Amino acid sequence: MKTTYVAVGLTFSLGLILSACQTPQSRQAELAQICANPVNRATGSFYYGECQSLYPSTDRRLQRNYRLGAPTGN
């Protein structure tokens, strides 16, 4: 009887572990949905680094970000 409980527990645990795995395609789709919001692509956002892999900044955008973050000289 105890062996049955252990087997069921292991099977259940394995099912939970496998369901938590994310395929590259599902991760890419989820990231695309998150990065569709321009706020998440803004410099300093939590998703900025990951969104750069999908939507790399242009030279013009990088210059603008630099100017906005540059010290004012006061």
Short mmCIF file of N, CA and C in Angstrom, two decimals:
data_model
loop_
_atom_site.label_atom_id
_atom_site.label_comp_id
_atom_site.label_asym_id
_atom_site.label_seq_id
_atom_site.Cartn_x
_atom_site.Cartn_y
_atom_site.Cartn_z
N MET A 1 0.83 -1.19 0.00
CA MET A 1 0.00 0.00 0.00
C MET A 1 0.87 1.25 0.00
N LYS A 2 1.92 1.22 0.82
CA LYS A 2 2.81 2.37 0.91
C LYS A 2 3.50 2.62 -0.43
N THR A 3 3.85 1.56 -1.14
CA THR A 3 4.50 1.66 -2.44
C THR A 3 3.58 2.35 -3.45
N THR A 4 2.29 2.06 -3.36
CA THR A 4 1.32 2.67 -4.25
C THR A 4 1.27 4.19 -4.03
N TYR A 5 1.27 4.60 -2.77
CA TYR A 5 1.25 6.03 -2.46
C TYR A 5 2.51 6.73 -2.98
N VAL A 6 3.64 6.08 -2.83
CA VAL A 6 4.90 6.65 -3.31
C VAL A 6 4.87 6.77 -4.83
N ALA A 7 4.38 5.76 -5.51
CA ALA A 7 4.31 5.78 -6.97
C ALA A 7 3.36 6.88 -7.46
N VAL A 8 2.22 7.00 -6.81
CA VAL A 8 1.26 8.04 -7.18
C VAL A 8 1.85 9.42 -6.90
N GLY A 9 2.52 9.55 -5.78
CA GLY A 9 3.15 10.83 -5.44
C GLY A 9 4.23 11.22 -6.44
N LEU A 10 5.06 10.26 -6.83
CA LEU A 10 6.10 10.54 -7.81
C LEU A 10 5.51 10.89 -9.17
N THR A 11 4.48 10.18 -9.57
CA THR A 11 3.83 10.47 -10.85
C THR A 11 3.22 11.87 -10.83
N PHE A 12 2.56 12.20 -9.76
CA PHE A 12 1.96 13.53 -9.63
C PHE A 12 3.03 14.62 -9.64
N SER A 13 4.12 14.39 -8.92
CA SER A 13 5.22 15.36 -8.88
C SER A 13 5.85 15.55 -10.25
N LEU A 14 6.06 14.47 -10.96
CA LEU A 14 6.62 14.54 -12.30
C LEU A 14 5.70 15.31 -13.23
N GLY A 15 4.41 15.08 -13.10
CA GLY A 15 3.44 15.82 -13.92
C GLY A 15 3.49 17.32 -13.64
N LEU A 16 3.62 17.70 -12.39
CA LEU A 16 3.72 19.12 -12.05
C LEU A 16 5.00 19.74 -12.60
N ILE A 17 6.09 19.01 -12.49
CA ILE A 17 7.36 19.52 -12.99
C ILE A 17 7.31 19.72 -14.50
N LEU A 18 6.79 18.74 -15.21
CA LEU A 18 6.73 18.85 -16.67
C LEU A 18 5.76 19.92 -17.13
N SER A 19 4.70 20.15 -16.40
CA SER A 19 3.74 21.19 -16.80
C SER A 19 4.31 22.58 -16.58
N ALA A 20 5.31 22.70 -15.71
CA ALA A 20 5.92 24.00 -15.45
C ALA A 20 6.98 24.33 -16.50
N CYS A 21 7.41 23.37 -17.27
CA CYS A 21 8.41 23.63 -18.30
C CYS A 21 7.80 24.47 -19.42
N GLN A 22 8.63 25.33 -19.98
CA GLN A 22 8.15 26.22 -21.02
C GLN A 22 8.96 25.95 -22.29
N THR A 23 8.28 25.73 -23.39
CA THR A 23 8.98 25.53 -24.65
C THR A 23 9.49 26.87 -25.16
N PRO A 24 10.51 26.87 -25.98
CA PRO A 24 11.00 28.13 -26.54
C PRO A 24 9.93 28.90 -27.31
N GLN A 25 9.05 28.16 -27.99
CA GLN A 25 8.00 28.81 -28.76
C GLN A 25 7.00 29.50 -27.84
N SER A 26 6.62 28.83 -26.75
CA SER A 26 5.65 29.44 -25.84
C SER A 26 6.28 30.63 -25.11
N ARG A 27 7.56 30.53 -24.78
CA ARG A 27 8.25 31.64 -24.13
C ARG A 27 8.32 32.84 -25.07
N GLN A 28 8.65 32.58 -26.33
CA GLN A 28 8.74 33.65 -27.33
C GLN A 28 7.39 34.32 -27.53
N ALA A 29 6.33 33.53 -27.57
CA ALA A 29 4.98 34.08 -27.75
C ALA A 29 4.57 34.93 -26.55
N GLU A 30 4.89 34.44 -25.34
CA GLU A 30 4.55 35.19 -24.14
C GLU A 30 5.35 36.49 -24.07
N LEU A 31 6.62 36.43 -24.42
CA LEU A 31 7.47 37.62 -24.41
C LEU A 31 7.01 38.63 -25.46
N ALA A 32 6.59 38.15 -26.63
CA ALA A 32 6.08 39.05 -27.66
C ALA A 32 4.84 39.80 -27.18
N GLN A 33 3.99 39.10 -26.45
CA GLN A 33 2.78 39.74 -25.91
C GLN A 33 3.15 40.79 -24.86
N ILE A 34 4.11 40.49 -24.01
CA ILE A 34 4.55 41.44 -22.98
C ILE A 34 5.21 42.65 -23.63
N CYS A 35 6.05 42.41 -24.63
CA CYS A 35 6.81 43.49 -25.26
C CYS A 35 5.98 44.29 -26.25
N ALA A 36 4.77 43.85 -26.54
CA ALA A 36 3.90 44.63 -27.41
C ALA A 36 3.52 45.95 -26.73
N ASN A 37 3.56 45.98 -25.41
CA ASN A 37 3.29 47.20 -24.65
C ASN A 37 4.57 48.04 -24.63
N PRO A 38 4.54 49.26 -25.20
CA PRO A 38 5.75 50.09 -25.24
C PRO A 38 6.32 50.43 -23.87
N VAL A 39 5.51 50.42 -22.85
CA VAL A 39 6.00 50.70 -21.49
C VAL A 39 7.01 49.65 -21.06
N ASN A 40 6.78 48.40 -21.44
CA ASN A 40 7.70 47.32 -21.07
C ASN A 40 9.00 47.37 -21.86
N ARG A 41 9.01 48.10 -22.99
CA ARG A 41 10.23 48.24 -23.78
C ARG A 41 11.02 49.47 -23.39
N ALA A 42 10.52 50.27 -22.46
CA ALA A 42 11.19 51.50 -22.05
C ALA A 42 12.43 51.19 -21.22
N THR A 43 13.42 52.07 -21.33
CA THR A 43 14.64 51.90 -20.55
C THR A 43 14.29 51.91 -19.06
N GLY A 44 14.85 50.98 -18.34
CA GLY A 44 14.62 50.90 -16.91
C GLY A 44 13.45 50.02 -16.51
N SER A 45 12.68 49.53 -17.47
CA SER A 45 11.57 48.65 -17.11
C SER A 45 12.12 47.26 -16.78
N PHE A 46 11.32 46.47 -16.11
CA PHE A 46 11.72 45.13 -15.70
C PHE A 46 12.03 44.25 -16.91
N TYR A 47 11.29 44.41 -18.00
CA TYR A 47 11.44 43.57 -19.18
C TYR A 47 12.35 44.17 -20.25
N TYR A 48 13.01 45.28 -19.97
CA TYR A 48 13.80 45.99 -20.98
C TYR A 48 14.81 45.06 -21.66
N GLY A 49 15.60 44.35 -20.89
CA GLY A 49 16.63 43.48 -21.46
C GLY A 49 16.07 42.38 -22.33
N GLU A 50 14.99 41.76 -21.88
CA GLU A 50 14.38 40.69 -22.66
C GLU A 50 13.71 41.22 -23.92
N CYS A 51 13.09 42.38 -23.81
CA CYS A 51 12.43 42.96 -24.98
C CYS A 51 13.45 43.43 -26.02
N GLN A 52 14.67 43.73 -25.60
CA GLN A 52 15.70 44.12 -26.55
C GLN A 52 16.02 42.97 -27.50
N SER A 53 15.85 41.73 -27.05
CA SER A 53 16.11 40.60 -27.93
C SER A 53 15.07 40.51 -29.05
N LEU A 54 13.85 40.95 -28.77
CA LEU A 54 12.80 40.95 -29.80
C LEU A 54 12.75 42.25 -30.59
N TYR A 55 12.91 43.36 -29.89
CA TYR A 55 12.81 44.68 -30.50
C TYR A 55 14.08 45.48 -30.18
N PRO A 56 15.18 45.22 -30.87
CA PRO A 56 16.41 45.96 -30.56
C PRO A 56 16.23 47.45 -30.85
N SER A 57 16.87 48.27 -30.04
CA SER A 57 16.78 49.72 -30.21
C SER A 57 17.57 50.17 -31.42
N THR A 58 17.02 51.13 -32.12
CA THR A 58 17.73 51.73 -33.25
C THR A 58 18.76 52.71 -32.70
N ASP A 59 19.67 53.16 -33.56
CA ASP A 59 20.67 54.14 -33.13
C ASP A 59 20.00 55.41 -32.63
N ARG A 60 18.95 55.84 -33.33
CA ARG A 60 18.23 57.06 -32.94
C ARG A 60 17.61 56.90 -31.56
N ARG A 61 17.02 55.73 -31.30
CA ARG A 61 16.39 55.47 -30.00
C ARG A 61 17.45 55.45 -28.88
N LEU A 62 18.60 54.84 -29.16
CA LEU A 62 19.66 54.80 -28.17
C LEU A 62 20.17 56.21 -27.84
N GLN A 63 20.29 57.06 -28.87
CA GLN A 63 20.72 58.44 -28.64
C GLN A 63 19.68 59.20 -27.81
N ARG A 64 18.41 58.98 -28.12
CA ARG A 64 17.34 59.66 -27.36
C ARG A 64 17.35 59.22 -25.90
N ASN A 65 17.50 57.93 -25.67
CA ASN A 65 17.56 57.42 -24.30
C ASN A 65 18.74 58.01 -23.56
N TYR A 66 19.87 58.15 -24.25
CA TYR A 66 21.06 58.73 -23.62
C TYR A 66 20.81 60.19 -23.24
N ARG A 67 20.20 60.94 -24.16
CA ARG A 67 19.93 62.36 -23.87
C ARG A 67 18.94 62.50 -22.71
N LEU A 68 17.94 61.65 -22.67
CA LEU A 68 16.96 61.74 -21.59
C LEU A 68 17.56 61.36 -20.25
N GLY A 69 18.55 60.47 -20.26
CA GLY A 69 19.16 60.05 -19.01
C GLY A 69 20.44 60.78 -18.66
N ALA A 70 20.86 61.70 -19.54
CA ALA A 70 22.11 62.43 -19.29
C ALA A 70 21.93 63.43 -18.15
N PRO A 71 23.00 63.70 -17.41
CA PRO A 71 22.90 64.70 -16.32
C PRO A 71 22.63 66.08 -16.89
N THR A 72 21.93 66.89 -16.10
CA THR A 72 21.53 68.23 -16.57
C THR A 72 22.64 69.26 -16.40
N GLY A 73 23.65 68.98 -15.59
CA GLY A 73 24.75 69.92 -15.41
C GLY A 73 24.47 71.01 -14.40
N ASN A 74 23.46 70.87 -13.57
CA ASN A 74 23.14 71.88 -12.56
C ASN A 74 24.12 71.90 -11.45
#
